[in-house]
Short mmCIF file of C-alpha atoms and ligand atoms in Angstrom, two decimals:
data_model
loop_
_atom_site.label_atom_id
_atom_site.label_comp_id
_atom_site.label_asym_id
_atom_site.label_seq_id
_atom_site.Cartn_x
_atom_site.Cartn_y
_atom_site.Cartn_z
CA MET Q 1 -9.33 32.08 14.40
CA ASN Q 2 -6.79 30.98 16.98
CA LEU Q 3 -8.01 28.08 19.11
CA LEU Q 4 -6.49 28.05 22.59
CA TYR Q 5 -6.27 25.26 25.17
CA ARG Q 6 -7.06 25.37 28.88
CA SER Q 7 -6.26 23.05 31.74
CA THR Q 8 -9.11 20.96 33.14
CA ARG Q 9 -7.99 21.86 36.69
CA SER Q 10 -7.55 25.61 36.88
CA SER Q 11 -8.35 28.74 34.93
CA ALA Q 12 -4.64 29.45 34.44
CA GLU Q 13 -3.72 31.22 31.23
CA ALA Q 14 -4.69 29.48 28.01
CA VAL Q 15 -1.93 28.11 25.79
CA THR Q 16 -1.57 27.56 22.04
CA ALA Q 17 -1.87 24.10 20.50
CA SER Q 18 1.90 23.81 20.05
CA GLN Q 19 2.48 24.76 23.69
CA ALA Q 20 -0.11 22.20 24.83
CA ILE Q 21 1.58 19.51 22.72
CA LEU Q 22 4.99 20.39 24.18
CA LYS Q 23 3.81 20.35 27.77
CA GLY Q 24 1.59 17.26 27.56
CA LEU Q 25 0.15 17.81 31.01
CA ALA Q 26 -0.62 21.27 32.48
CA ASP Q 27 1.42 22.44 35.50
CA ASP Q 28 -1.59 21.95 37.78
CA GLY Q 29 -1.83 18.29 36.75
CA GLY Q 30 -4.81 18.94 34.48
CA LEU Q 31 -5.30 17.93 30.87
CA TYR Q 32 -5.50 20.45 28.04
CA VAL Q 33 -8.85 20.92 26.33
CA PRO Q 34 -9.69 23.24 23.43
CA GLU Q 35 -11.69 26.30 24.54
CA SER Q 36 -14.39 25.19 22.13
CA LEU Q 37 -14.85 22.25 19.79
CA PRO Q 38 -14.48 23.42 16.19
CA LYS Q 39 -17.03 22.55 13.49
CA LEU Q 40 -16.01 20.90 10.23
CA ASP Q 41 -15.77 23.58 7.53
CA LYS Q 42 -16.13 21.09 4.65
CA SER Q 43 -19.30 19.14 3.93
CA LEU Q 44 -19.29 15.36 4.39
CA ALA Q 45 -19.83 15.06 0.63
CA GLU Q 46 -16.67 17.08 0.01
CA LEU Q 47 -14.76 15.05 2.59
CA SER Q 48 -15.86 11.82 0.93
CA GLU Q 49 -13.69 12.69 -2.08
CA MET Q 50 -10.56 13.07 0.03
CA THR Q 51 -7.67 10.76 0.88
CA TYR Q 52 -6.78 9.95 4.48
CA GLN Q 53 -4.00 12.56 4.39
CA GLU Q 54 -6.30 15.25 3.01
CA THR Q 55 -8.96 14.44 5.60
CA ALA Q 56 -6.30 14.58 8.32
CA TYR Q 57 -5.39 18.07 7.18
CA GLU Q 58 -9.02 19.26 7.14
CA VAL Q 59 -9.62 17.98 10.67
CA MET Q 60 -6.31 18.82 12.32
CA LYS Q 61 -6.07 22.36 10.94
CA LEU Q 62 -9.18 23.20 12.98
CA PHE Q 63 -7.45 22.16 16.23
CA LEU Q 64 -3.82 23.08 15.60
CA THR Q 65 -4.47 26.63 14.51
CA ASP Q 66 -0.97 27.93 15.26
CA PHE Q 67 0.61 25.49 12.80
CA THR Q 68 1.12 26.85 9.29
CA GLN Q 69 -0.43 24.94 6.42
CA GLU Q 70 3.04 23.85 5.34
CA GLU Q 71 4.03 22.64 8.80
CA LEU Q 72 0.89 20.60 9.27
CA ARG Q 73 0.95 19.05 5.79
CA ASP Q 74 4.60 18.15 6.34
CA CYS Q 75 3.80 16.38 9.64
CA ILE Q 76 0.91 14.50 8.02
CA ASN Q 77 2.94 13.40 5.00
CA LYS Q 78 5.77 12.11 7.18
CA ALA Q 79 3.35 10.18 9.39
CA TYR Q 80 0.88 8.51 7.03
CA ASP Q 81 3.21 7.05 4.43
CA GLY Q 82 4.64 3.64 3.55
CA LYS Q 83 4.83 2.72 7.24
CA PHE Q 84 1.20 1.73 6.75
CA ASP Q 85 0.62 -1.43 4.73
CA THR Q 86 -2.43 -0.02 2.95
CA GLU Q 87 -2.92 3.21 1.03
CA VAL Q 88 -6.30 3.85 2.62
CA ILE Q 89 -4.53 3.85 6.04
CA ALA Q 90 -7.69 2.86 7.94
CA PRO Q 91 -9.77 0.32 5.95
CA LEU Q 92 -13.36 -0.61 6.75
CA VAL Q 93 -14.26 -4.30 6.63
CA GLU Q 94 -17.87 -5.43 6.70
CA ALA Q 95 -18.59 -8.55 8.75
CA ASP Q 96 -21.85 -9.83 10.20
CA GLY Q 97 -23.68 -6.55 9.64
CA ASN Q 98 -21.12 -4.21 11.24
CA TRP Q 99 -18.15 -2.30 9.85
CA TYR Q 100 -14.82 -2.99 11.46
CA LEU Q 101 -12.66 0.11 11.22
CA GLU Q 102 -9.19 -1.43 11.09
CA LEU Q 103 -6.86 0.93 12.90
CA PHE Q 104 -3.97 -1.52 12.96
CA HIS Q 105 -2.20 -1.13 9.63
CA GLY Q 106 0.74 0.91 10.96
CA ALA Q 107 4.24 -0.04 12.11
CA THR Q 108 3.22 -1.88 15.29
CA ILE Q 109 -0.15 -3.28 14.16
CA ALA Q 110 -2.22 -1.54 16.85
CA PHE Q 111 -4.34 1.59 16.81
CA LYS Q 112 -1.82 3.62 18.82
CA ASP Q 113 0.12 3.94 15.54
CA MET Q 114 -2.61 6.20 14.19
CA ALA Q 115 -1.54 8.98 16.56
CA LEU Q 116 2.02 8.00 17.45
CA SER Q 117 3.14 8.09 13.83
CA ILE Q 118 2.46 11.80 13.78
CA LEU Q 119 3.12 12.88 17.38
CA PRO Q 120 6.96 13.03 17.06
CA HIS Q 121 6.58 15.37 14.10
CA LEU Q 122 4.00 17.54 15.86
CA LEU Q 123 6.31 17.68 18.86
CA ILE Q 124 9.47 18.61 16.95
CA THR Q 125 7.53 21.26 15.03
CA SER Q 126 6.08 22.59 18.30
CA ALA Q 127 9.56 22.76 19.84
CA LYS Q 128 10.86 24.79 16.89
CA LYS Q 129 7.89 27.14 17.00
CA ASN Q 130 8.49 27.84 20.70
CA ASN Q 131 12.29 28.16 20.51
CA VAL Q 132 12.89 25.17 22.75
CA LYS Q 133 16.60 24.38 22.94
CA ASN Q 134 16.46 21.42 25.35
CA GLU Q 135 16.42 17.86 24.18
CA ILE Q 136 12.94 16.40 24.63
CA VAL Q 137 12.63 13.30 26.79
CA ILE Q 138 9.47 11.33 26.19
CA LEU Q 139 8.40 9.52 29.31
CA THR Q 140 5.66 6.94 28.86
CA ALA Q 141 3.79 4.34 30.86
CA THR Q 142 2.30 1.63 28.72
CA SER Q 143 -0.05 -1.28 29.10
CA GLY Q 144 1.55 -2.75 26.01
CA ASP Q 145 0.65 -1.09 22.75
CA THR Q 146 1.50 2.55 23.43
CA GLY Q 147 5.04 1.60 24.37
CA LYS Q 148 5.96 -0.05 21.13
CA ALA Q 149 4.09 2.46 18.99
CA ALA Q 150 5.82 5.37 20.78
CA LEU Q 151 9.21 3.67 20.51
CA ALA Q 152 8.68 3.10 16.80
CA GLY Q 153 7.52 6.69 16.32
CA PHE Q 154 10.42 8.32 18.19
CA ALA Q 155 13.33 5.93 17.43
CA ASP Q 156 16.25 7.98 16.10
CA VAL Q 157 14.15 11.18 15.81
CA GLU Q 158 16.76 13.89 16.34
CA GLY Q 159 16.44 16.01 19.48
CA THR Q 160 14.45 13.37 21.38
CA LYS Q 161 14.93 10.47 23.78
CA ILE Q 162 12.21 8.06 24.77
CA ILE Q 163 11.87 6.06 28.01
CA VAL Q 164 9.07 3.51 28.26
CA PHE Q 165 7.87 1.78 31.45
CA TYR Q 166 5.66 -1.30 31.20
CA PRO Q 167 4.27 -3.76 33.79
CA LYS Q 168 6.71 -6.67 33.58
CA HIS Q 169 3.94 -9.25 34.00
CA GLY Q 170 1.05 -7.32 32.48
CA VAL Q 171 1.65 -7.43 28.70
CA SER Q 172 1.51 -10.24 26.14
CA PRO Q 173 4.74 -12.10 25.20
CA ILE Q 174 4.59 -10.62 21.71
CA GLN Q 175 4.03 -7.11 23.09
CA GLU Q 176 7.03 -7.51 25.36
CA LYS Q 177 9.22 -8.94 22.60
CA GLN Q 178 8.25 -6.04 20.34
CA MET Q 179 9.40 -3.52 22.95
CA VAL Q 180 12.61 -5.13 24.20
CA THR Q 181 13.89 -5.60 20.65
CA GLN Q 182 13.42 -1.91 19.78
CA LYS Q 183 16.36 -0.39 17.89
CA GLY Q 184 17.49 3.24 18.13
CA GLY Q 185 20.21 4.82 20.27
CA ASN Q 186 17.67 7.15 21.91
CA THR Q 187 15.29 4.41 23.14
CA PHE Q 188 15.04 2.95 26.67
CA VAL Q 189 12.62 0.24 27.82
CA VAL Q 190 12.03 -0.77 31.45
CA GLY Q 191 9.82 -3.46 32.98
CA ILE Q 192 8.46 -2.56 36.43
CA LYS Q 193 7.34 -4.87 39.21
CA GLY Q 194 3.78 -3.58 39.37
CA ASN Q 195 0.72 -3.06 37.18
CA PHE Q 196 -0.05 -0.43 34.56
CA ASP Q 197 -1.55 1.99 37.09
CA ASP Q 198 1.69 1.81 39.12
CA ALA Q 199 3.67 2.64 35.99
CA GLN Q 200 1.33 5.51 35.14
CA THR Q 201 1.42 6.87 38.68
CA GLY Q 202 5.24 6.78 38.70
CA VAL Q 203 5.38 8.66 35.41
CA LYS Q 204 2.87 11.25 36.61
CA GLN Q 205 4.96 11.83 39.75
CA MET Q 206 8.06 12.49 37.68
CA PHE Q 207 6.15 14.95 35.52
CA GLY Q 208 5.08 16.81 38.66
CA ASP Q 209 8.56 16.76 40.26
CA ARG Q 210 9.84 20.36 40.19
CA GLU Q 211 13.25 19.42 41.59
CA LEU Q 212 13.76 16.84 38.86
CA ALA Q 213 12.65 19.35 36.22
CA LYS Q 214 15.34 21.79 37.42
CA GLN Q 215 18.06 19.13 37.32
CA MET Q 216 16.93 18.11 33.86
CA ASP Q 217 16.92 21.68 32.60
CA SER Q 218 20.48 22.32 33.71
CA ALA Q 219 21.52 19.14 31.92
CA GLY Q 220 19.70 20.32 28.75
CA PHE Q 221 16.63 18.06 28.94
CA GLN Q 222 12.92 18.49 29.40
CA PHE Q 223 10.09 15.98 29.69
CA SER Q 224 7.19 15.61 27.36
CA SER Q 225 4.48 12.99 27.24
CA ALA Q 226 3.46 10.65 24.46
CA ASN Q 227 0.63 9.22 26.57
CA SER Q 228 -2.91 9.56 25.40
CA ILE Q 229 -3.34 12.62 27.62
CA ASN Q 230 -1.34 14.66 25.09
CA ILE Q 231 -3.61 16.69 22.85
CA GLY Q 232 -1.24 15.72 20.03
CA ARG Q 233 -2.46 12.15 20.49
CA LEU Q 234 -6.13 12.95 20.72
CA VAL Q 235 -6.48 15.23 17.70
CA PRO Q 236 -5.09 12.76 15.11
CA GLN Q 237 -7.59 10.18 16.42
CA VAL Q 238 -10.54 12.37 15.50
CA VAL Q 239 -9.51 12.04 11.86
CA TYR Q 240 -10.48 8.40 11.32
CA TYR Q 241 -14.01 8.91 12.58
CA VAL Q 242 -14.53 11.67 10.04
CA TYR Q 243 -12.77 9.62 7.37
CA SER Q 244 -14.70 6.39 7.99
CA TYR Q 245 -18.07 8.15 7.87
CA ALA Q 246 -17.06 9.86 4.63
CA ARG Q 247 -15.92 6.54 3.13
CA LEU Q 248 -19.24 4.85 3.93
CA LEU Q 249 -20.97 7.79 2.31
CA LYS Q 250 -18.80 7.59 -0.80
CA GLU Q 251 -19.43 3.87 -1.14
CA GLY Q 252 -23.16 4.41 -0.89
CA LYS Q 253 -23.45 2.36 2.32
CA ILE Q 254 -25.15 5.22 4.13
CA SER Q 255 -26.99 8.33 3.00
CA ASP Q 256 -25.73 11.85 3.69
CA GLY Q 257 -26.62 12.77 7.25
CA GLU Q 258 -27.67 9.25 8.25
CA LYS Q 259 -26.70 8.62 11.84
CA ILE Q 260 -24.43 5.75 12.75
CA ASN Q 261 -23.33 4.26 16.07
CA VAL Q 262 -19.70 3.85 17.02
CA THR Q 263 -18.47 1.12 19.38
CA VAL Q 264 -15.03 1.54 20.92
CA PRO Q 265 -13.04 -0.90 23.07
CA THR Q 266 -11.97 1.43 25.84
CA GLY Q 267 -9.16 1.73 28.36
CA ASN Q 268 -7.83 5.23 28.91
CA PHE Q 269 -10.90 6.75 27.19
CA GLY Q 270 -8.82 8.44 24.47
CA ASN Q 271 -10.18 6.70 21.41
CA ILE Q 272 -13.85 7.09 22.35
CA LEU Q 273 -13.30 10.71 23.36
CA ALA Q 274 -11.98 11.32 19.85
CA ALA Q 275 -15.26 9.90 18.52
CA TYR Q 276 -17.15 12.27 20.83
CA PHE Q 277 -15.13 15.18 19.42
CA ALA Q 278 -15.94 14.00 15.87
CA LYS Q 279 -19.62 13.92 16.75
CA ASN Q 280 -19.49 17.44 18.14
CA MET Q 281 -17.68 18.62 15.01
CA GLY Q 282 -20.63 17.52 12.91
CA VAL Q 283 -20.18 13.83 12.07
CA PRO Q 284 -23.66 12.24 12.33
CA ILE Q 285 -22.98 9.84 15.17
CA ALA Q 286 -25.87 8.72 17.40
CA LYS Q 287 -24.59 6.52 20.22
CA LEU Q 288 -21.03 6.26 21.46
CA ILE Q 289 -20.84 2.72 22.80
CA CYS Q 290 -18.11 2.37 25.39
CA ALA Q 291 -16.94 -1.23 25.72
CA SER Q 292 -14.97 -2.41 28.74
CA ASN Q 293 -13.47 -5.76 29.67
CA GLU Q 294 -13.77 -7.16 33.22
CA ASN Q 295 -12.10 -4.01 34.55
CA LYS Q 296 -15.50 -2.41 34.14
CA VAL Q 297 -15.04 0.89 36.00
CA LEU Q 298 -16.48 2.80 33.05
CA TYR Q 299 -19.55 0.58 32.73
CA ASP Q 300 -20.32 1.13 36.42
CA PHE Q 301 -19.69 4.85 35.95
CA PHE Q 302 -22.17 5.21 33.09
CA GLU Q 303 -24.69 3.09 35.02
CA THR Q 304 -24.49 4.92 38.35
CA GLY Q 305 -22.64 8.23 37.93
CA VAL Q 306 -20.06 7.01 40.44
CA TYR Q 307 -16.47 6.50 39.32
CA ASP Q 308 -14.88 4.04 41.73
CA ARG Q 309 -11.44 2.61 41.23
CA ASN Q 310 -11.47 0.74 44.57
CA ARG Q 311 -11.67 -2.77 43.23
CA GLU Q 312 -9.64 -5.76 42.23
CA PHE Q 313 -7.43 -5.20 39.19
CA VAL Q 314 -8.11 -8.02 36.71
CA LEU Q 315 -5.55 -9.28 34.20
CA THR Q 316 -7.50 -10.09 31.03
CA SER Q 317 -6.79 -11.22 27.48
CA SER Q 318 -7.26 -7.59 26.38
CA PRO Q 319 -4.37 -6.10 28.42
CA SER Q 320 -4.42 -2.69 26.73
CA MET Q 321 -7.79 -2.16 28.40
CA ASP Q 322 -6.72 -3.35 31.85
CA ILE Q 323 -7.00 0.08 33.38
CA LEU Q 324 -8.74 1.38 36.50
CA ILE Q 325 -8.04 5.07 35.99
CA SER Q 326 -9.17 6.22 32.56
CA SER Q 327 -7.19 9.44 32.34
CA ASN Q 328 -8.98 10.93 29.36
CA LEU Q 329 -12.36 10.71 31.07
CA GLU Q 330 -11.28 13.85 32.92
CA ARG Q 331 -11.79 15.82 29.71
CA LEU Q 332 -15.38 14.65 29.45
CA ILE Q 333 -15.95 15.39 33.13
CA TYR Q 334 -14.64 18.93 32.62
CA ILE Q 335 -16.72 19.53 29.50
CA THR Q 336 -19.95 18.19 31.01
CA ALA Q 337 -19.32 20.21 34.17
CA GLY Q 338 -19.68 23.24 31.88
CA ALA Q 339 -15.90 23.87 31.56
CA ASP Q 340 -15.81 24.34 35.33
CA ALA Q 341 -12.17 23.68 36.30
CA ASP Q 342 -12.80 24.04 40.04
CA LYS Q 343 -15.55 21.48 40.00
CA ASN Q 344 -13.46 19.06 37.96
CA ALA Q 345 -10.38 19.61 40.15
CA GLU Q 346 -12.46 18.79 43.22
CA LEU Q 347 -13.63 15.50 41.68
CA MET Q 348 -10.06 14.60 40.70
CA ARG Q 349 -8.87 15.35 44.25
CA ARG Q 350 -11.49 12.90 45.49
CA LEU Q 351 -10.31 10.34 42.97
CA SER Q 352 -6.77 10.57 44.25
CA SER Q 353 -7.64 10.68 47.97
CA GLU Q 354 -10.65 8.29 48.16
CA GLY Q 355 -10.36 6.52 44.83
CA LYS Q 356 -13.84 7.62 43.80
CA TYR Q 357 -16.18 10.48 42.99
CA GLU Q 358 -19.77 11.03 41.93
CA ILE Q 359 -20.99 13.38 39.23
CA THR Q 360 -24.24 15.36 39.32
CA ALA Q 361 -27.48 14.41 37.61
CA GLY Q 362 -27.01 17.38 35.27
CA MET Q 363 -23.64 16.05 34.17
CA ARG Q 364 -25.05 12.58 33.62
CA ASP Q 365 -27.73 14.05 31.37
CA LYS Q 366 -25.03 15.60 29.23
CA MET Q 367 -23.45 12.17 28.85
CA SER Q 368 -26.57 10.57 27.41
CA ASP Q 369 -24.81 10.02 24.06
CA PHE Q 370 -22.73 7.38 25.78
CA TYR Q 371 -23.77 3.83 26.46
CA GLY Q 372 -21.48 1.64 28.56
CA ASN Q 373 -21.29 -2.12 28.92
CA TYR Q 374 -18.65 -4.80 29.34
CA ALA Q 375 -17.72 -8.26 28.18
CA SER Q 376 -16.43 -11.06 30.39
CA GLU Q 377 -13.44 -13.14 29.29
CA GLN Q 378 -15.80 -15.88 28.22
CA GLU Q 379 -18.01 -13.54 26.20
CA THR Q 380 -14.95 -12.06 24.52
CA ALA Q 381 -13.65 -15.46 23.44
CA ALA Q 382 -17.11 -16.52 22.30
CA ALA Q 383 -17.38 -13.39 20.14
CA ILE Q 384 -14.09 -14.23 18.36
CA LYS Q 385 -15.18 -17.80 17.69
CA ALA Q 386 -18.70 -16.88 16.57
CA LEU Q 387 -17.57 -14.21 14.11
CA TYR Q 388 -14.87 -16.49 12.70
CA GLU Q 389 -17.25 -19.39 12.23
CA LYS Q 390 -19.92 -17.21 10.66
CA THR Q 391 -17.75 -15.08 8.36
CA GLY Q 392 -14.12 -16.24 8.40
CA TYR Q 393 -13.07 -12.84 9.77
CA VAL Q 394 -10.69 -13.06 12.74
CA MET Q 395 -10.59 -10.18 15.21
CA ASP Q 396 -8.29 -9.55 18.15
CA THR Q 397 -9.36 -9.72 21.81
CA HIS Q 398 -9.82 -5.94 22.24
CA THR Q 399 -11.99 -5.66 19.17
CA ALA Q 400 -13.89 -8.71 20.41
CA VAL Q 401 -14.78 -6.92 23.65
CA ALA Q 402 -16.32 -4.20 21.50
CA ALA Q 403 -18.12 -6.68 19.25
CA ALA Q 404 -19.58 -8.51 22.26
CA VAL Q 405 -20.74 -5.24 23.83
CA CYS Q 406 -22.18 -4.08 20.52
CA ASN Q 407 -24.28 -7.27 20.40
CA LYS Q 408 -25.44 -6.74 23.98
CA TYR Q 409 -26.46 -3.19 23.13
CA LYS Q 410 -28.45 -4.30 20.09
CA LYS Q 411 -30.23 -7.01 22.05
CA GLU Q 412 -31.02 -4.70 24.91
CA THR Q 413 -32.31 -1.78 22.85
CA ASN Q 414 -33.41 -3.21 19.48
CA ASP Q 415 -31.55 -0.26 17.97
CA SER Q 416 -30.81 -1.18 14.36
CA THR Q 417 -28.63 1.85 13.58
CA LYS Q 418 -25.64 0.93 11.42
CA THR Q 419 -22.51 0.54 13.46
CA ILE Q 420 -18.78 1.05 13.15
CA ILE Q 421 -16.65 -1.01 15.53
CA ALA Q 422 -13.20 0.40 16.18
CA SER Q 423 -10.85 -2.48 15.54
CA THR Q 424 -7.83 -1.61 17.63
CA ALA Q 425 -5.31 -4.38 17.14
CA SER Q 426 -4.34 -7.00 14.62
CA PRO Q 427 -5.20 -10.53 15.79
CA PHE Q 428 -1.52 -11.32 15.16
CA LYS Q 429 -0.62 -9.24 18.17
CA PHE Q 430 -2.65 -11.43 20.53
CA THR Q 431 -2.32 -14.68 18.64
CA ARG Q 432 -2.50 -17.11 21.53
CA SER Q 433 -5.68 -15.70 23.07
CA VAL Q 434 -7.30 -15.40 19.65
CA MET Q 435 -6.45 -18.94 18.59
CA ASN Q 436 -7.45 -20.43 21.94
CA ALA Q 437 -10.80 -18.71 21.57
CA ILE Q 438 -11.32 -20.43 18.24
CA ASP Q 439 -10.20 -23.85 19.49
CA ALA Q 440 -8.57 -24.94 22.77
CA LYS Q 441 -6.41 -27.42 20.87
CA TYR Q 442 -4.15 -24.58 19.73
CA ASP Q 443 -2.84 -24.01 23.23
CA LYS Q 444 -0.22 -26.71 22.69
CA MET Q 445 1.47 -24.81 19.84
CA GLY Q 446 4.46 -22.45 20.14
CA ASP Q 447 4.00 -18.70 19.66
CA PHE Q 448 5.29 -18.46 16.12
CA GLU Q 449 3.74 -21.73 15.05
CA LEU Q 450 0.44 -20.16 16.10
CA VAL Q 451 1.18 -17.09 14.02
CA ASP Q 452 1.53 -19.24 10.91
CA GLU Q 453 -1.63 -21.15 11.79
CA LEU Q 454 -3.58 -17.90 12.22
CA SER Q 455 -2.35 -16.74 8.84
CA ARG Q 456 -3.54 -19.96 7.22
CA LEU Q 457 -6.88 -19.85 9.01
CA SER Q 458 -7.70 -16.21 8.28
CA GLY Q 459 -6.11 -15.96 4.86
CA VAL Q 460 -4.24 -12.85 6.04
CA LYS Q 461 -0.50 -12.54 5.40
CA VAL Q 462 1.67 -12.39 8.55
CA PRO Q 463 2.29 -8.66 9.15
CA ASN Q 464 5.85 -7.33 8.89
CA ALA Q 465 5.81 -6.21 12.52
CA ILE Q 466 5.55 -9.89 13.54
CA GLU Q 467 7.99 -11.25 10.94
CA GLU Q 468 10.60 -8.82 12.23
CA ILE Q 469 10.58 -10.01 15.82
CA ARG Q 470 10.86 -13.70 15.05
CA THR Q 471 14.63 -13.38 15.10
CA ALA Q 472 15.36 -9.93 16.57
CA PRO Q 473 17.81 -9.82 19.52
CA VAL Q 474 16.73 -8.47 22.93
CA LEU Q 475 18.30 -5.02 23.38
CA HIS Q 476 16.62 -3.90 26.63
CA ASP Q 477 16.58 -5.91 29.85
CA THR Q 478 16.18 -3.37 32.68
CA VAL Q 479 13.64 -4.35 35.36
CA CYS Q 480 12.99 -2.19 38.45
CA ASP Q 481 10.75 -1.80 41.49
CA LYS Q 482 8.01 0.77 41.07
CA GLU Q 483 9.69 2.98 43.68
CA ASP Q 484 12.89 3.15 41.62
CA MET Q 485 11.53 4.56 38.37
CA LYS Q 486 13.00 8.01 39.00
CA SER Q 487 16.52 6.78 39.72
CA VAL Q 488 16.41 4.66 36.57
CA VAL Q 489 15.49 7.75 34.52
CA MET Q 490 18.29 9.77 36.09
CA ARG Q 491 20.78 7.02 35.35
CA PHE Q 492 19.71 6.86 31.69
CA LEU Q 493 20.10 10.62 31.33
CA GLY Q 494 23.38 10.71 33.21
CA ILE Q 495 22.19 13.23 35.82
C1 PLP Z 1 -4.90 1.47 23.89
C2 PLP Z 1 -5.78 0.42 23.36
C3 PLP Z 1 -7.16 0.42 23.64
C4 PLP Z 1 -7.81 1.45 24.53
O1 PLP Z 1 -7.82 2.72 23.94
P1 PLP Z 1 -8.03 4.01 24.88
O2 PLP Z 1 -7.85 5.16 23.96
O3 PLP Z 1 -6.95 3.93 25.92
O4 PLP Z 1 -9.38 3.91 25.45
C5 PLP Z 1 -7.93 -0.57 23.06
N1 PLP Z 1 -7.38 -1.53 22.30
C6 PLP Z 1 -6.06 -1.58 22.03
C7 PLP Z 1 -5.52 -2.67 21.20
C8 PLP Z 1 -5.22 -0.59 22.53
O5 PLP Z 1 -3.92 -0.64 22.27
#
């Protein structure tokens, strides 16, 4: 069966998976969604005998139905290889009664690697399948982690260029260092004077700029997106929810069919949406616990049915979740509106004109699988310290938001369902915040001194991604006003 994809904003013609991957965003500004969510065609018991790569094939083949078996296996094998520092790719670690699903064992030690290791290969394959002759220019706005993971994924991939915009003062020092030291003749990194939403808005405008598209085409270029709106990002993220359930089953930690909860530290709503897809494919998941930091738009949304971005933007110690417009939520809105593109488009128009919208009671009912809450900066730090003191396990600030929210949920509901917490970054990526949470005395130490101290404290070897940047030279130093993003892109491309 051939699964097609439709835009969330109009009933324009459906496209194939490879076309959706190539385009990123639909022409009408909507996001691509599969016409229906496929069901797993292997039992969980069968899946529990499979490697990560085999599981990835079983899940992704159901979404990317116009890829041949050989094409898809080739993409998977190129993505999930020695770039990861563990053969299991996504290990589960038990601590204080929960399982931490460590999604940070790839090249840049954050969960974005899970999808961005494979996206370049899906994209190149999609281009070939659709006879695209232009060079593909990846344009990305990042709140920190996507940028580096996309740069690492695309660096020196033939037939591509990648341009990354990040908020100059909105990412951690280590995140910034990771990006500005990126090698590869096809990579460009730009700091903008603005926040992540400004960067994202600027990128979206360029994607929608017909005039620019024409100029690019005559120069032999076309844009594509590596942002989490690309279906080629979302689909690979479904894999680890299937895989982690199957692993728990294999290890006898749960019984076949036993429901588990999943807690996800959320920003753009991509990771938790992947868990929702996994649930709808047949993974026994009960609650999807959506954890926010002090930018708690999503918590308010699940509480009231009103999405309202009109509020102060807070810079927190979990910068990858400092987001007021969660782009991927649009897919859930569309699905719960009964795949009604007009209704969704109307809500999105409200969001862009008034900064808010309200969903119907019927739609809220269909979202009852979700539970939203948030953790303050203080609660986040306290969660890191408490888990470390109790178990010796050190988690990063994003994961800590999830852990804190998971505890709130348990207290509030007395639900004792076993829980997986998506662990989205290595603590080594946010060393200063993590160490300060454990003890304020660490604030006096230098960045790399802290890295060594964290290694000693946690008994975890310093990851390669950190070792590398200790001495790496800065290769990118462009900074621009948010209004000048387009001219910077044109200069890079020589048009
Ligand atoms: C991107 C990111 C998140 C948020 O994930 P979304 O899919 O955008 O909701 C959480 N934690 C870390 C470390 C991230 O990099």
